[in-house]
Short mmCIF file of C-alpha atoms in Angstrom, two decimals:
data_model
loop_
_atom_site.label_atom_id
_atom_site.label_comp_id
_atom_site.label_asym_id
_atom_site.label_seq_id
_atom_site.Cartn_x
_atom_site.Cartn_y
_atom_site.Cartn_z
CA MET F 220 -121.41 -122.58 -116.71
CA GLU F 221 -117.33 -123.69 -117.01
CA LEU F 222 -114.21 -121.58 -117.26
CA THR F 223 -112.33 -124.43 -118.63
CA PRO F 224 -108.78 -123.75 -119.48
CA ASP F 225 -108.77 -124.85 -123.32
CA VAL F 226 -111.59 -121.98 -123.12
CA LEU F 227 -109.42 -119.33 -121.11
CA ARG F 228 -106.82 -119.93 -123.36
CA THR F 229 -108.48 -119.32 -126.93
CA PHE F 230 -110.17 -116.28 -124.89
CA VAL F 231 -106.22 -115.11 -123.96
CA ALA F 232 -104.54 -115.94 -127.07
CA ALA F 233 -108.20 -113.85 -129.04
CA ALA F 234 -107.65 -110.78 -126.33
CA GLN F 235 -104.02 -110.96 -127.09
CA ALA F 236 -103.59 -110.71 -130.44
CA GLY F 237 -106.89 -108.27 -131.28
CA ASN F 238 -107.97 -110.38 -134.12
CA PHE F 239 -109.36 -114.19 -134.26
CA THR F 240 -107.85 -115.02 -136.94
CA GLN F 241 -104.43 -114.62 -135.40
CA ALA F 242 -105.79 -116.21 -131.77
CA ALA F 243 -105.80 -119.31 -134.44
CA LYS F 244 -102.50 -119.30 -135.54
CA GLN F 245 -101.46 -119.22 -131.80
CA ILE F 246 -103.32 -122.00 -130.41
CA ASN F 247 -103.92 -124.42 -133.40
CA ILE F 248 -107.24 -124.72 -134.29
CA SER F 249 -109.56 -122.98 -136.99
CA GLN F 250 -110.69 -119.46 -136.58
CA SER F 251 -114.16 -120.50 -136.92
CA ALA F 252 -113.71 -122.98 -133.64
CA VAL F 253 -112.32 -119.62 -132.49
CA SER F 254 -115.95 -117.20 -133.03
CA LEU F 255 -117.68 -120.05 -132.01
CA GLN F 256 -116.19 -120.13 -128.62
CA MET F 257 -116.30 -116.85 -127.64
CA ARG F 258 -119.51 -116.46 -128.87
CA LYS F 259 -120.62 -118.97 -126.65
CA LEU F 260 -118.28 -117.69 -123.96
CA GLU F 261 -120.24 -114.48 -123.88
CA GLU F 262 -123.31 -116.67 -124.07
CA ASP F 263 -122.99 -117.87 -121.10
CA LEU F 264 -121.36 -114.72 -119.18
CA GLY F 265 -123.89 -112.53 -120.82
CA LYS F 266 -122.31 -109.83 -121.09
CA PRO F 267 -120.56 -108.69 -124.20
CA LEU F 268 -116.72 -109.18 -123.80
CA PHE F 269 -114.98 -108.17 -127.08
CA ASN F 270 -115.99 -105.34 -129.77
CA ARG F 271 -116.25 -106.31 -133.31
CA LEU F 272 -114.73 -103.85 -135.45
CA THR F 273 -113.48 -104.11 -139.12
CA ARG F 274 -110.23 -105.19 -138.74
CA GLY F 275 -110.39 -107.82 -135.68
CA VAL F 276 -111.50 -107.48 -132.02
CA GLN F 277 -111.35 -104.88 -128.90
CA LEU F 278 -111.80 -105.81 -125.40
CA THR F 279 -114.45 -104.01 -123.26
CA ALA F 280 -114.07 -103.57 -120.09
CA ASN F 281 -115.83 -106.85 -118.92
CA GLY F 282 -113.61 -108.57 -121.40
CA GLU F 283 -110.59 -106.75 -119.53
CA THR F 284 -111.88 -107.96 -116.16
CA LEU F 285 -111.70 -111.35 -117.81
CA LEU F 286 -108.71 -111.59 -118.85
CA LYS F 287 -106.95 -110.51 -115.13
CA TYR F 288 -108.28 -113.81 -113.69
CA ALA F 289 -107.73 -115.87 -117.14
CA ARG F 290 -104.19 -115.45 -117.02
CA ARG F 291 -103.93 -115.97 -113.37
CA LEU F 292 -106.35 -118.93 -113.66
CA LEU F 293 -103.72 -120.78 -116.28
CA LEU F 294 -100.94 -119.83 -114.67
CA LEU F 295 -102.02 -122.08 -111.43
CA HIS F 296 -103.33 -124.11 -114.00
CA ASP F 297 -100.01 -124.31 -115.88
CA LYS F 298 -97.94 -124.80 -112.71
CA ALA F 299 -100.31 -128.07 -110.97
CA LEU F 300 -100.16 -129.98 -114.63
CA ALA F 301 -96.27 -129.07 -114.34
CA SER F 302 -95.79 -129.78 -111.04
CA LEU F 303 -97.07 -133.13 -111.29
CA SER F 304 -96.06 -134.58 -114.77
CA GLU F 305 -93.82 -132.49 -116.29
CA PRO F 306 -90.54 -131.52 -113.81
CA ASN F 307 -88.72 -134.23 -114.96
CA LEU F 308 -89.19 -134.06 -118.92
CA LYS F 309 -85.60 -133.56 -120.49
CA GLY F 310 -84.31 -131.93 -123.46
CA LEU F 311 -83.19 -128.45 -125.99
CA ILE F 312 -84.87 -125.82 -127.07
CA ARG F 313 -82.81 -123.64 -129.83
CA LEU F 314 -84.06 -120.34 -129.66
CA GLY F 315 -83.13 -116.93 -131.16
CA ALA F 316 -83.52 -113.48 -130.88
CA VAL F 317 -81.79 -110.27 -132.34
CA GLU F 318 -80.21 -108.68 -128.71
CA ASP F 319 -82.51 -105.63 -128.76
CA TYR F 320 -85.59 -107.43 -126.46
CA THR F 321 -83.10 -110.23 -124.35
CA ASP F 322 -81.69 -108.32 -121.43
CA LEU F 323 -85.11 -106.29 -120.80
CA HIS F 324 -87.51 -109.03 -121.57
CA PHE F 325 -85.82 -113.05 -121.86
CA PRO F 326 -84.90 -113.56 -118.17
CA GLY F 327 -88.73 -113.12 -116.80
CA ILE F 328 -89.27 -115.56 -119.53
CA LEU F 329 -86.91 -117.66 -118.91
CA LYS F 330 -87.38 -118.14 -115.21
CA ARG F 331 -90.99 -118.82 -116.10
CA PHE F 332 -90.39 -121.28 -118.24
CA SER F 333 -87.52 -122.79 -116.38
CA GLU F 334 -90.45 -123.23 -113.05
CA ARG F 335 -92.16 -125.71 -115.11
CA TYR F 336 -89.82 -127.65 -116.57
CA PRO F 337 -86.53 -127.29 -114.55
CA LEU F 338 -84.22 -129.85 -116.79
CA ILE F 339 -85.10 -128.29 -120.73
CA GLN F 340 -82.02 -126.66 -121.85
CA VAL F 341 -82.53 -124.01 -124.00
CA ASP F 342 -79.39 -122.48 -125.62
CA LEU F 343 -80.41 -118.82 -126.48
CA LEU F 344 -78.35 -116.95 -129.72
CA CYS F 345 -78.54 -113.26 -130.88
CA ASP F 346 -78.01 -112.21 -133.77
CA ILE F 347 -79.25 -110.43 -136.45
CA SER F 348 -83.26 -110.54 -137.88
CA GLU F 349 -81.92 -111.78 -141.02
CA VAL F 350 -79.01 -114.13 -139.74
CA LEU F 351 -81.67 -115.75 -137.23
CA LEU F 352 -84.03 -116.53 -140.53
CA LYS F 353 -81.70 -118.14 -142.08
CA MET F 354 -80.64 -120.72 -139.02
CA PHE F 355 -84.78 -121.14 -138.33
CA TYR F 356 -85.17 -122.28 -142.52
CA SER F 357 -81.89 -124.62 -142.03
CA GLY F 358 -83.54 -126.04 -139.70
CA LYS F 359 -81.45 -124.93 -136.62
CA LEU F 360 -83.28 -123.09 -134.62
CA ASP F 361 -86.63 -123.84 -132.90
CA LEU F 362 -88.04 -120.90 -131.81
CA CYS F 363 -87.04 -116.85 -133.49
CA LEU F 364 -87.72 -114.29 -132.85
CA ARG F 365 -86.65 -111.05 -134.67
CA ASN F 366 -87.78 -107.61 -136.32
CA ALA F 367 -89.77 -107.91 -140.04
CA GLU F 368 -90.37 -105.30 -142.14
CA GLY F 369 -94.05 -106.35 -142.49
CA VAL F 370 -96.07 -109.36 -142.37
CA GLU F 371 -94.00 -112.49 -143.12
CA PRO F 372 -95.38 -115.96 -143.97
CA GLY F 373 -95.74 -118.50 -141.84
CA GLY F 374 -94.74 -116.20 -138.76
CA VAL F 375 -96.77 -114.55 -135.90
CA ILE F 376 -96.92 -110.79 -135.23
CA LEU F 377 -96.04 -109.81 -131.75
CA ARG F 378 -96.88 -106.46 -131.64
CA GLU F 379 -95.14 -103.43 -133.77
CA GLU F 380 -92.07 -101.97 -131.63
CA PRO F 381 -91.45 -97.82 -133.28
CA LEU F 382 -87.89 -96.73 -133.66
CA ILE F 383 -86.34 -94.10 -131.81
CA TRP F 384 -83.25 -91.50 -132.27
CA VAL F 385 -81.30 -92.12 -129.74
CA SER F 386 -78.63 -90.37 -127.75
CA SER F 387 -75.91 -89.01 -125.00
CA THR F 388 -77.13 -87.71 -121.82
CA GLU F 389 -73.38 -86.20 -122.15
CA ALA F 390 -72.90 -84.55 -125.92
CA GLU F 391 -74.62 -83.82 -128.51
CA PRO F 392 -73.62 -85.55 -131.59
CA GLU F 393 -76.94 -85.12 -133.88
CA LYS F 394 -75.70 -81.27 -133.95
CA ARG F 395 -72.99 -82.40 -136.31
CA SER F 396 -72.97 -82.36 -139.80
CA PRO F 397 -71.71 -84.55 -141.22
CA LEU F 398 -74.33 -86.53 -138.67
CA PRO F 399 -72.90 -89.08 -136.80
CA ILE F 400 -74.93 -92.26 -136.67
CA ALA F 401 -73.67 -95.79 -135.30
CA VAL F 402 -75.98 -98.70 -136.54
CA PHE F 403 -75.80 -102.44 -136.40
CA ASN F 404 -73.80 -104.17 -139.46
CA ASN F 405 -75.69 -105.84 -142.23
CA CYS F 406 -79.43 -105.51 -140.47
CA ILE F 407 -83.23 -103.56 -141.37
CA TYR F 408 -82.28 -100.72 -138.88
CA ARG F 409 -79.45 -99.76 -141.13
CA ARG F 410 -81.22 -100.04 -144.33
CA TRP F 411 -84.18 -97.46 -142.55
CA THR F 412 -81.92 -94.96 -141.21
CA GLU F 413 -79.95 -94.61 -144.43
CA LYS F 414 -82.53 -94.30 -146.37
CA VAL F 415 -84.70 -91.92 -144.66
CA LEU F 416 -81.56 -89.77 -143.80
CA LYS F 417 -80.61 -90.21 -147.63
CA ASN F 418 -84.34 -89.12 -148.22
CA GLU F 419 -84.31 -85.94 -146.52
CA HIS F 420 -81.24 -84.91 -147.99
CA ILE F 421 -79.29 -85.13 -144.37
CA LYS F 422 -75.57 -85.59 -144.92
CA PHE F 423 -74.32 -88.24 -142.24
CA ARG F 424 -71.65 -90.50 -142.21
CA VAL F 425 -71.43 -94.52 -140.34
CA ALA F 426 -69.19 -93.67 -137.80
CA TYR F 427 -69.32 -97.16 -135.74
CA SER F 428 -71.07 -99.94 -136.59
CA SER F 429 -71.51 -103.53 -134.77
CA PRO F 430 -72.84 -106.51 -134.52
CA SER F 431 -74.36 -106.01 -131.33
CA VAL F 432 -76.41 -103.97 -129.16
CA SER F 433 -74.29 -103.54 -126.66
CA GLY F 434 -71.17 -102.32 -129.21
CA VAL F 435 -73.50 -99.43 -130.80
CA LEU F 436 -74.56 -98.39 -127.16
CA ALA F 437 -70.68 -97.66 -126.61
CA ALA F 438 -70.61 -94.94 -129.33
CA VAL F 439 -73.74 -93.49 -127.89
CA LYS F 440 -73.25 -93.37 -124.52
CA ALA F 441 -69.75 -92.17 -125.10
CA GLY F 442 -70.91 -89.07 -127.22
CA LEU F 443 -69.57 -90.37 -130.59
CA ALA F 444 -73.07 -91.08 -132.64
CA VAL F 445 -76.50 -91.24 -132.25
CA ALA F 446 -78.54 -94.21 -133.46
CA PRO F 447 -81.84 -96.10 -133.93
CA MET F 448 -82.81 -97.99 -131.38
CA GLY F 449 -86.71 -99.83 -131.13
CA ALA F 450 -88.60 -97.74 -128.56
CA SER F 451 -88.81 -100.40 -125.63
CA ILE F 452 -84.91 -100.00 -124.93
CA ASN F 453 -84.80 -99.98 -120.83
CA VAL F 454 -81.10 -98.75 -120.75
CA SER F 455 -79.76 -95.57 -118.78
CA GLY F 456 -77.53 -93.61 -120.23
CA LEU F 457 -79.31 -92.58 -122.90
CA ARG F 458 -81.18 -89.63 -124.14
CA VAL F 459 -84.08 -89.52 -126.41
CA LEU F 460 -84.34 -86.61 -128.70
CA PRO F 461 -87.41 -85.09 -129.69
CA GLU F 462 -89.20 -86.26 -132.53
CA ASP F 463 -88.41 -82.71 -134.41
CA THR F 464 -84.64 -83.41 -134.40
CA LEU F 465 -84.08 -85.49 -136.75
CA PRO F 466 -86.39 -87.46 -139.51
CA ALA F 467 -89.08 -89.90 -137.72
CA LEU F 468 -87.98 -93.83 -138.36
CA PRO F 469 -91.08 -96.68 -139.73
CA SER F 470 -92.14 -99.59 -136.55
CA ALA F 471 -89.87 -102.66 -137.00
CA VAL F 472 -92.55 -105.25 -136.86
CA VAL F 473 -91.67 -108.09 -134.30
CA THR F 474 -92.29 -111.48 -136.00
CA MET F 475 -92.09 -115.22 -133.35
CA HIS F 476 -91.53 -117.68 -135.97
CA GLN F 477 -92.22 -121.72 -134.62
CA ALA F 478 -90.71 -124.87 -135.37
CA HIS F 479 -94.36 -127.55 -136.54
CA THR F 480 -92.11 -130.35 -136.93
CA ARG F 481 -92.16 -129.82 -132.77
CA LYS F 482 -95.07 -130.91 -130.98
CA ASP F 483 -93.97 -131.03 -128.06
CA SER F 484 -95.63 -129.52 -124.71
CA PRO F 485 -91.58 -127.36 -123.73
CA LEU F 486 -91.57 -125.52 -127.19
CA ALA F 487 -95.43 -124.46 -127.47
CA THR F 488 -95.17 -123.68 -123.61
CA LEU F 489 -91.84 -120.61 -124.33
CA ALA F 490 -93.74 -119.85 -127.76
CA GLN F 491 -96.43 -118.49 -125.78
CA TYR F 492 -94.53 -116.92 -122.27
CA ILE F 493 -93.41 -115.32 -125.31
CA THR F 494 -96.35 -114.48 -126.83
CA GLU F 495 -97.65 -112.95 -123.62
CA GLU F 496 -94.92 -110.67 -122.86
CA PHE F 497 -94.31 -109.24 -125.90
CA ARG F 498 -98.30 -108.55 -126.27
CA SER F 499 -98.74 -107.54 -122.62
CA MET F 500 -95.58 -104.54 -123.30
CA PRO F 501 -96.41 -100.99 -124.18
CA LEU F 502 -96.58 -99.56 -127.10
CA THR F 503 -93.81 -97.07 -126.46
CA GLY F 504 -90.62 -97.88 -124.43
CA GLU F 505 -91.13 -97.19 -120.40
CA GLY F 506 -87.62 -97.89 -119.67
CA PRO F 507 -84.76 -95.55 -117.91
CA CYS F 508 -84.31 -93.26 -121.02
CA THR F 509 -84.33 -89.92 -120.09
CA GLN F 510 -86.31 -86.63 -122.61
#
């Protein structure tokens, strides 16, 4: 019995996706190949690794144990290969991402990528989801990480991001009428927020708008407005409003698009690191927002 890197990579992809079909798309093999490899792996180990559910798979206790070791083994494997064969690769990767996640998650992703490919230049562009998708389809981005309303053609779902209401720790703008809100310019968060408030017949006004997270949060921290934010936000000086304060907001689908015209290893590696980071995120934020 051998735990080869290819089999371990398939196992990790299946474990993170919770679905053999999505895992197959990530690693560019067929769904039947994923299923066959995982069945063979379970037979070789003599232990069940997955519970087969109606809409996917879920790791067993044995699967959780193997996942921890598989990630370590793959990391060592990739570092060994990089140190021997790939550190001198040069090139450019154009990465677009919504600003919501860059401060919290991308330092670790980029550090890990730089250790493997120190000479690859990464251009990181932050913008709203609609702009990023247009740039990707026009060939101006190699990778695109955005918030979507649902499943999109060609996109890989990384996680669902619940939206929450945030306010200042120093003021209570949520008690004012009309309700002052701070929102992004022309993005799905704004559309959802306005629709939810209108449906609940809550009077509101757009007090501040900005194309950036920092711009919206400036108004919130000043106590001038409340704002919708992803639950994984990790910014001090904010207060998460109790669920019964304002109407519940929907969840965004965090989606990644990868240019299939490029087959190079650095691009695939960066996409893999982003996938692993977002699939390992908790379902709700654990940042320093205070209740």
